[in-house]
Coordinates of C-alpha atoms in Angstrom, one line a residue:
M1 CA -7.1 25.3 -23.0
H2 CA -7.1 24.1 -26.7
A3 CA -10.1 21.8 -27.3
L4 CA -9.4 18.6 -29.3
S5 CA -11.8 16.1 -30.7
R6 CA -9.1 13.5 -30.2
P7 CA -6.5 13.1 -27.4
E8 CA -3.1 14.4 -28.3
L9 CA 0.4 13.0 -27.9
I10 CA 3.4 15.4 -28.3
V11 CA 6.7 14.0 -29.5
I12 CA 9.8 16.1 -29.1
D13 CA 12.9 14.6 -30.8
D14 CA 15.6 16.2 -32.9
D15 CA 15.5 13.2 -35.2
P16 CA 12.4 13.4 -37.5
A17 CA 12.7 9.7 -38.2
V18 CA 11.7 8.9 -34.6
I19 CA 8.6 11.1 -34.9
D20 CA 7.6 9.4 -38.1
L21 CA 8.1 6.0 -36.5
I22 CA 5.9 6.8 -33.6
R23 CA 3.2 8.2 -35.9
L24 CA 3.4 5.0 -38.0
A25 CA 3.3 2.7 -34.9
T26 CA 0.2 4.4 -33.5
A27 CA -1.6 5.1 -36.8
V28 CA -4.7 3.0 -36.1
R29 CA -5.1 4.4 -32.5
K30 CA -7.5 7.2 -31.9
I31 CA -4.8 9.6 -30.9
E32 CA -3.6 12.8 -32.5
I33 CA 0.2 13.2 -32.7
A34 CA 2.1 16.5 -33.0
G35 CA 5.8 16.2 -33.5
F36 CA 8.6 18.8 -33.0
T37 CA 12.3 18.6 -33.8
S38 CA 12.8 21.9 -31.9
P39 CA 12.3 21.6 -28.2
N40 CA 11.7 25.3 -27.8
V41 CA 8.9 25.3 -30.3
G42 CA 7.5 22.1 -28.7
L43 CA 7.5 23.8 -25.3
E44 CA 5.6 26.8 -26.6
Y45 CA 3.0 24.4 -28.1
I46 CA 2.7 22.4 -24.8
A47 CA 2.2 25.6 -22.8
E48 CA -0.6 26.7 -25.1
H49 CA -2.4 23.4 -25.7
Q50 CA -1.8 21.6 -22.4
P51 CA -1.6 18.0 -23.8
E52 CA -1.8 15.0 -21.6
L53 CA 1.0 12.9 -23.1
V54 CA 4.5 13.8 -24.0
L55 CA 7.4 11.7 -25.4
L56 CA 10.6 13.7 -24.9
D57 CA 14.1 12.9 -26.1
V58 CA 16.9 13.4 -23.6
N59 CA 19.9 14.4 -25.8
M60 CA 19.0 17.3 -28.1
P61 CA 21.5 20.0 -29.2
E62 CA 19.1 22.9 -28.9
L63 CA 17.9 22.1 -25.3
N64 CA 18.7 19.3 -22.9
G65 CA 15.8 16.9 -22.3
M66 CA 16.1 17.4 -18.5
E67 CA 15.8 21.1 -18.8
A68 CA 12.8 20.7 -21.1
L69 CA 11.3 18.3 -18.6
E70 CA 11.5 20.9 -15.8
R71 CA 9.8 23.5 -18.1
I72 CA 7.0 21.0 -19.1
T73 CA 6.2 20.2 -15.5
A74 CA 6.0 23.9 -14.7
V75 CA 3.8 24.9 -17.6
A76 CA 1.7 21.7 -18.0
P77 CA 1.5 20.0 -14.6
G78 CA -1.2 17.5 -15.9
A79 CA 1.0 16.1 -18.7
E80 CA 2.4 12.6 -18.4
V81 CA 6.0 12.8 -19.7
I82 CA 8.1 9.9 -20.8
L83 CA 11.8 10.4 -21.6
I84 CA 13.5 8.5 -24.4
T85 CA 17.2 8.1 -24.8
A86 CA 19.9 5.9 -26.5
D87 CA 22.2 6.5 -23.6
Y88 CA 20.8 5.0 -20.4
S89 CA 22.2 5.5 -17.0
T90 CA 20.6 4.8 -13.6
E91 CA 21.5 8.2 -12.3
T92 CA 19.8 10.0 -15.2
A93 CA 16.7 7.8 -14.8
I94 CA 16.5 8.6 -11.1
R95 CA 16.8 12.3 -11.8
A96 CA 14.2 12.1 -14.5
I97 CA 11.7 10.5 -12.1
K98 CA 12.4 13.1 -9.4
L99 CA 11.8 15.9 -11.9
G100 CA 8.4 14.5 -12.8
A101 CA 8.8 12.0 -15.6
S102 CA 6.4 9.1 -15.6
D103 CA 8.8 6.7 -17.3
Y104 CA 12.2 6.4 -19.0
W105 CA 12.5 4.4 -22.2
I106 CA 15.6 3.2 -24.1
K107 CA 16.1 3.6 -27.9
P108 CA 15.4 1.9 -30.2
L109 CA 11.9 2.1 -28.9
N110 CA 9.9 -1.0 -28.2
L111 CA 6.9 -0.4 -30.4
D112 CA 4.8 -3.0 -28.7
R113 CA 5.4 -1.3 -25.4
L114 CA 4.6 2.1 -27.0
R115 CA 1.3 0.8 -28.4
D116 CA 0.4 -0.9 -25.1
W117 CA 1.1 2.4 -23.3
V118 CA -1.1 4.3 -25.7
D119 CA -3.9 1.7 -25.5
T120 CA -3.8 1.7 -21.6
W121 CA -3.9 5.4 -21.5
L122 CA -6.8 5.6 -23.9
S123 CA -8.7 3.0 -21.9
D124 CA -8.0 4.9 -18.7
R125 CA -9.0 8.2 -20.3
H126 CA -12.3 6.7 -21.5
G127 CA -13.1 5.6 -18.0
T128 CA -11.8 8.7 -16.2
Q129 CA -15.2 10.2 -15.6
K130 CA -16.6 6.9 -14.3
R131 CA -13.5 5.7 -12.6
L132 CA -12.2 8.9 -10.9
A133 CA -15.4 10.8 -10.8
P134 CA -16.5 9.8 -8.3
D135 CA -13.3 8.5 -7.0
A136 CA -14.6 9.6 -3.6
V137 CA -17.9 7.8 -4.3
L138 CA -15.9 4.7 -5.3
A139 CA -13.8 4.9 -2.1
R140 CA -16.9 5.1 0.0
A141 CA -18.5 2.2 -1.9
Y142 CA -15.6 0.0 -1.1
D143 CA -15.3 1.2 2.5
S144 CA -16.3 -1.7 4.9
C145 CA -16.3 -0.3 8.5
G146 CA -13.3 1.9 7.6
I147 CA -11.4 -0.8 5.7
V148 CA -11.0 0.5 2.2
G149 CA -10.4 -1.9 -0.7
R150 CA -11.7 -4.4 -3.2
S151 CA -8.7 -6.6 -3.9
P152 CA -9.3 -10.4 -3.6
S153 CA -7.0 -10.8 -0.6
L154 CA -8.7 -8.1 1.3
L155 CA -12.2 -9.3 0.4
D156 CA -11.3 -12.8 1.5
M157 CA -10.1 -11.5 4.9
F158 CA -13.3 -9.5 5.3
T159 CA -15.5 -12.5 4.4
K160 CA -13.7 -14.5 7.1
M161 CA -14.2 -11.7 9.6
R162 CA -17.9 -11.7 9.0
R163 CA -18.1 -15.4 9.5
I164 CA -16.2 -15.5 12.8
A165 CA -17.5 -12.2 14.3
P166 CA -20.6 -13.6 15.9
H167 CA -18.8 -16.5 17.5
F168 CA -15.1 -15.9 18.4
Q169 CA -13.7 -15.9 21.8
T170 CA -10.0 -15.6 20.9
V171 CA -8.5 -14.4 17.6
I172 CA -5.0 -13.6 16.4
I173 CA -4.5 -11.0 13.7
C174 CA -1.1 -11.1 12.1
G175 CA 0.5 -8.9 9.5
D176 CA 3.4 -6.6 8.8
T177 CA 3.8 -3.3 10.6
G178 CA 1.4 -0.6 9.3
T179 CA -1.1 -2.9 7.6
G180 CA -3.9 -1.8 9.8
K181 CA -4.2 -4.7 12.3
E182 CA -5.8 -2.4 15.0
L183 CA -8.4 -1.2 12.5
V184 CA -9.2 -4.9 11.6
A185 CA -9.5 -5.7 15.4
N186 CA -11.8 -2.7 15.9
T187 CA -13.9 -3.8 12.9
L188 CA -14.1 -7.3 14.2
H189 CA -15.4 -6.0 17.6
Q190 CA -17.9 -3.8 15.9
L191 CA -19.2 -6.7 13.9
S192 CA -19.6 -8.9 17.0
P193 CA -22.6 -9.1 19.4
R194 CA -20.4 -7.1 21.9
A195 CA -20.3 -4.0 19.7
D196 CA -22.1 -2.0 22.4
Q197 CA -19.6 -3.1 25.0
P198 CA -16.1 -1.6 25.5
L199 CA -13.1 -2.5 23.3
V200 CA -10.1 -2.0 25.7
I201 CA -6.7 -1.7 24.1
C202 CA -3.5 -2.9 25.7
N203 CA -0.3 -1.9 23.9
C204 CA 1.9 -4.7 25.0
A205 CA 5.0 -3.2 23.4
A206 CA 4.7 0.0 25.5
L207 CA 4.4 -1.8 28.9
V208 CA 7.4 -1.7 31.2
D209 CA 8.3 -5.3 32.3
T210 CA 7.8 -4.5 36.0
L211 CA 4.3 -3.0 35.4
V212 CA 2.9 -5.5 32.9
E213 CA 1.0 -7.5 35.5
S214 CA -0.4 -4.6 37.4
E215 CA -1.6 -3.0 34.1
L216 CA -3.2 -6.3 32.9
F217 CA -4.6 -7.7 36.1
G218 CA -4.9 -4.6 38.3
Y219 CA -3.9 -4.4 42.0
V220 CA -5.2 -3.8 45.5
K221 CA -4.1 -1.1 47.9
G222 CA -0.8 -1.9 49.5
A223 CA 0.2 -4.6 47.0
F224 CA 3.5 -2.8 46.4
T225 CA 5.1 0.6 47.1
G226 CA 3.0 3.3 45.5
A227 CA -0.2 1.2 45.4
G228 CA -2.3 3.7 47.3
D229 CA -5.7 2.6 46.1
D230 CA -7.3 -0.4 44.4
R231 CA -7.0 -0.4 40.6
V232 CA -8.9 -2.3 38.0
G233 CA -6.7 -3.9 35.4
L234 CA -7.3 -3.8 31.6
I235 CA -8.6 -7.4 31.5
E236 CA -11.2 -6.6 34.2
A237 CA -12.1 -3.3 32.5
A238 CA -13.0 -5.2 29.3
D239 CA -15.5 -7.4 31.2
K240 CA -18.5 -8.2 28.9
G241 CA -16.5 -6.7 26.1
T242 CA -13.3 -7.3 24.1
L243 CA -9.6 -6.9 25.1
L244 CA -7.1 -6.1 22.3
L245 CA -3.6 -7.3 23.1
D246 CA -1.7 -5.2 20.6
E247 CA 1.7 -6.8 19.7
V248 CA 1.1 -9.8 22.0
G249 CA 4.5 -11.2 21.1
E250 CA 6.1 -8.5 23.4
V251 CA 4.5 -10.0 26.6
P252 CA 7.2 -11.3 28.9
P253 CA 7.3 -15.1 29.5
V254 CA 6.3 -14.9 33.1
T255 CA 3.2 -12.9 32.3
Q256 CA 2.4 -15.2 29.4
A257 CA 1.8 -18.0 32.0
K258 CA -0.6 -15.9 34.0
L259 CA -2.4 -14.7 30.8
L260 CA -2.9 -18.4 29.9
R261 CA -4.6 -19.0 33.2
V262 CA -7.0 -16.2 32.5
L263 CA -7.9 -17.7 29.2
Q264 CA -8.3 -21.1 30.6
N265 CA -10.2 -20.3 33.8
R266 CA -12.0 -17.1 32.7
E267 CA -11.0 -15.4 35.9
V268 CA -8.5 -12.8 36.9
R269 CA -6.7 -12.1 40.2
R270 CA -5.5 -8.6 41.0
V271 CA -1.9 -8.2 42.2
G272 CA -1.8 -8.6 46.0
E273 CA -5.3 -10.1 46.2
A274 CA -6.1 -13.7 47.4
R275 CA -9.4 -14.2 45.6
S276 CA -10.1 -14.4 41.9
R277 CA -12.8 -12.5 40.0
N278 CA -14.8 -14.1 37.2
I279 CA -14.7 -12.3 33.8
D280 CA -16.4 -12.6 30.5
V281 CA -13.9 -11.2 28.0
H282 CA -13.2 -11.9 24.3
F283 CA -9.6 -11.6 23.3
I284 CA -8.1 -10.3 20.1
A285 CA -4.3 -10.4 19.8
T286 CA -2.3 -8.7 17.1
T287 CA 1.3 -9.3 16.1
N288 CA 3.8 -8.4 13.4
R289 CA 6.1 -11.3 14.6
N290 CA 6.0 -14.9 13.6
L291 CA 4.6 -16.5 16.8
R292 CA 5.2 -20.0 15.5
K293 CA 8.9 -19.4 15.2
M294 CA 8.8 -17.8 18.6
V295 CA 7.2 -20.9 20.0
E296 CA 10.0 -23.0 18.4
T297 CA 12.7 -20.8 20.0
G298 CA 10.9 -20.9 23.4
S299 CA 10.2 -17.2 23.5
F300 CA 6.5 -17.6 23.3
R301 CA 4.5 -20.3 25.1
E302 CA 3.1 -22.9 22.8
D303 CA -0.1 -23.5 24.9
L304 CA -0.8 -19.7 25.0
Y305 CA -0.3 -19.5 21.2
Y306 CA -2.9 -22.2 20.5
R307 CA -5.3 -20.7 23.0
L308 CA -5.1 -17.4 21.2
A309 CA -4.9 -18.8 17.7
M310 CA -8.3 -20.5 17.7
V311 CA -8.8 -18.4 14.6
E312 CA -6.0 -16.6 12.8
L313 CA -6.6 -13.6 10.4
R314 CA -3.8 -12.3 8.2
V315 CA -3.9 -8.7 7.0
P316 CA -2.4 -8.4 3.5
S317 CA 0.4 -6.0 3.0
L318 CA 0.0 -3.1 0.6
A319 CA 2.4 -4.8 -1.8
E320 CA -0.2 -7.6 -2.0
R321 CA -3.1 -5.4 -2.7
R322 CA -1.8 -2.8 -5.2
D323 CA -5.2 -2.9 -6.8
D324 CA -6.5 -0.9 -3.8
L325 CA -3.9 1.9 -4.1
P326 CA -6.1 4.3 -6.1
L327 CA -9.0 3.9 -3.7
L328 CA -6.7 4.3 -0.7
L329 CA -5.2 7.5 -2.2
R330 CA -8.6 9.0 -2.7
H331 CA -9.8 7.9 0.8
F332 CA -6.8 9.3 2.7
L333 CA -6.7 12.4 0.5
D334 CA -10.3 13.2 1.1
K335 CA -9.9 12.6 4.9
S336 CA -6.8 14.8 5.2
S337 CA -8.3 17.5 3.0
R338 CA -11.3 17.8 5.3
E339 CA -9.0 17.8 8.4
Y340 CA -6.8 20.6 7.0
G341 CA -9.6 22.6 5.4
K342 CA -8.4 22.1 1.8
P343 CA -11.2 20.5 -0.1
G344 CA -10.9 19.4 -3.7
L345 CA -7.2 18.4 -3.7
C346 CA -6.0 15.7 -6.1
F347 CA -2.8 14.1 -7.3
T348 CA -1.5 14.7 -10.9
R349 CA -1.4 11.6 -13.0
R350 CA 2.4 11.4 -13.0
A351 CA 2.4 11.7 -9.2
E352 CA -0.1 8.8 -9.0
L353 CA 2.1 6.8 -11.4
L354 CA 5.2 7.4 -9.2
L355 CA 3.3 6.4 -6.1
S356 CA 2.1 3.2 -7.8
R357 CA 5.8 2.2 -8.4
Y358 CA 6.9 2.7 -4.8
S359 CA 7.1 -0.4 -2.8
W360 CA 5.4 1.0 0.4
P361 CA 7.5 -1.0 3.0
G362 CA 5.5 0.9 5.8
N363 CA 2.2 -0.2 4.3
I364 CA -1.0 1.6 4.9
R365 CA 0.4 3.7 7.7
E366 CA 3.2 5.0 5.6
L367 CA 0.8 5.9 2.8
Q368 CA -1.6 7.7 5.1
L369 CA 1.2 9.7 6.8
M370 CA 2.7 10.6 3.4
I371 CA -0.6 11.9 2.1
E372 CA -1.3 13.8 5.3
G373 CA 2.1 15.5 4.9
C374 CA 1.5 16.4 1.3
V375 CA -1.9 17.9 2.1
M376 CA -0.4 19.8 5.1
V377 CA 2.1 21.6 2.8
S378 CA 0.0 21.9 -0.3
E379 CA -1.2 25.3 -1.7
D380 CA -4.6 24.3 -2.8
K381 CA -3.4 22.9 -6.2
P382 CA -2.8 19.4 -7.6
I383 CA -0.2 17.5 -5.6
D384 CA 2.7 16.9 -8.0
V385 CA 5.9 15.0 -8.0
G386 CA 7.8 17.9 -6.4
D387 CA 5.4 17.7 -3.4
L388 CA 6.2 14.1 -2.7
P389 CA 8.8 13.1 0.0
A390 CA 12.3 12.3 -1.1
W391 CA 12.1 8.6 -0.2
V392 CA 9.2 8.0 -2.5
L393 CA 11.2 9.6 -5.4
Q394 CA 14.1 7.3 -4.9
P395 CA 13.5 4.0 -6.6
D396 CA 14.9 0.8 -5.2
L397 CA 18.3 0.1 -6.7
P398 CA 19.4 -3.4 -7.8
Q399 CA 21.8 -5.4 -5.7
K400 CA 25.2 -5.7 -7.3
N401 CA 25.2 -8.8 -9.4
P402 CA 27.7 -8.5 -12.3
E403 CA 26.6 -11.8 -13.9
N404 CA 22.9 -10.8 -13.6
L405 CA 22.1 -14.1 -11.9
V406 CA 18.5 -14.4 -10.6
P407 CA 17.1 -16.9 -8.2
I408 CA 14.4 -19.3 -9.5
D409 CA 11.8 -18.0 -7.0
E410 CA 12.4 -14.5 -8.3
I411 CA 11.8 -15.6 -11.9
T412 CA 8.6 -17.4 -10.7
L413 CA 7.5 -14.2 -8.9
R414 CA 8.2 -12.0 -11.8
H415 CA 6.2 -14.2 -14.2
A416 CA 3.3 -14.3 -11.7
R417 CA 3.4 -10.5 -11.5
Y418 CA 3.5 -10.2 -15.3
V419 CA 0.5 -12.5 -15.7
L420 CA -1.3 -10.6 -12.9
S421 CA -0.8 -7.3 -14.7
K422 CA -2.0 -8.7 -18.0
V423 CA -5.3 -9.9 -16.5
G424 CA -6.0 -6.6 -14.9
G425 CA -5.0 -7.7 -11.4
N426 CA -7.6 -10.5 -11.3
H427 CA -6.0 -13.0 -8.9
S428 CA -8.5 -15.8 -9.8
R429 CA -7.8 -15.4 -13.6
A430 CA -4.0 -15.1 -13.0
A431 CA -4.0 -18.3 -10.9
E432 CA -6.0 -20.1 -13.7
V433 CA -3.4 -19.0 -16.4
L434 CA -0.5 -20.0 -14.2
G435 CA -2.1 -23.4 -13.5
I436 CA -1.9 -22.9 -9.7
A437 CA -4.5 -22.5 -6.9
R438 CA -5.4 -18.9 -5.9
T439 CA -4.2 -19.6 -2.4
T440 CA -0.8 -20.7 -3.9
L441 CA -0.6 -17.4 -5.8
Y442 CA -1.4 -15.4 -2.6
R443 CA 1.3 -17.3 -0.7
L444 CA 3.8 -16.6 -3.5
L445 CA 3.1 -12.9 -3.3
R446 CA 3.1 -12.9 0.5
E447 CA 6.4 -14.7 0.9
H448 CA 8.2 -12.5 -1.6
P449 CA 6.3 -9.2 -1.6
L450 CA 9.2 -7.0 -2.6
A451 CA 11.4 -9.3 -4.7
E452 CA 10.4 -7.7 -8.0
E453 CA 11.3 -4.3 -6.6
R454 CA 15.0 -5.2 -6.5
A455 CA 15.3 -4.4 -10.2
V456 CA 15.2 -0.8 -11.3
R457 CA 11.8 -0.2 -12.9
F458 CA 10.9 3.0 -14.6

């Protein structure tokens, strides 16, 4: 590989004026620029020198930019390639991203955007050894009982967990599907004085209506057809420990009433038995549903809700904690690499950029399964764009809106996201700039986590 005293940016454009403009715009930056009006000559240079940055024109008479992009990704997998064109189309942009482009810019170039991009890259490159080096070390440093992250919303949740762990009797953990509610519940149990006692898990969504009570409360021999022996229920099995009611919103109304009595009286009666048994159980309930709305509609008992919700923890979605994505990528990549015997795997920079743009509707679970799949099929080389699943490569398309009308809450959210990006993801600083409380900013991001994704962003 060609050694350079300064980082190098390659510009391939059949118009020499564009190359000169880019040179002039970045003149004071500590970056070396090599320009080529011939894409074939530029490709030979890239193959030999392995640069890290490439600006590539799409429409060139000698070689189409898309074909050039495919060759670059093949000969220089570590290069970050941005396509530039005067003729934008959504289809072309999507294809470019799928082929491995990091971004897609429109001519005439926005020089401020170009300079910001170079400055950001230089800053990242400076910190690469410290930041990614020990990416694995960083991931471990920010691993709290298996919960990886350092974003303010996650740290706030963990602080609250530590405060309530020594004292709670009932807790509700709410959050979207895939955010890691069960992991949070397990961590809460491990932080509690009952850590050496059992944590019994009841998957309420998987219980058949006719068997819910026998599973929860147990039964005695002869209580019903097929009850050949006495059986301890999950509540009784958790005595002196903790019972996790996973997806408690799925518990049928009749069983809700009996569960309420258990919480009130701290005793359980097996099906078919006359006497009750005293229990000492702490309860953690998780849900991805809005239990307050269920209370309003009558599908969940109000008194049971308030019994369970003595303390409520909310697990932030991945969209709310994008600062944690690099740590999570490293954490799950290391974990899967060990499981499949493929140590040392990493993502290319452009793959990481593409993953950072994806909205992750399935949250942490989707991220973990995606990484596991990539590791499973990898061939002991950097995981690149072509190794990612199709749904990650497909950006969210805008809804049809010929007049380009945007709701006021979306404008507010976009501005909040913009400010957040400018202050390096610091929620406290962003809230100060916006003139709102940090909790207000969290609520804004929580209530509209994907609104900004409705616009095509490359």
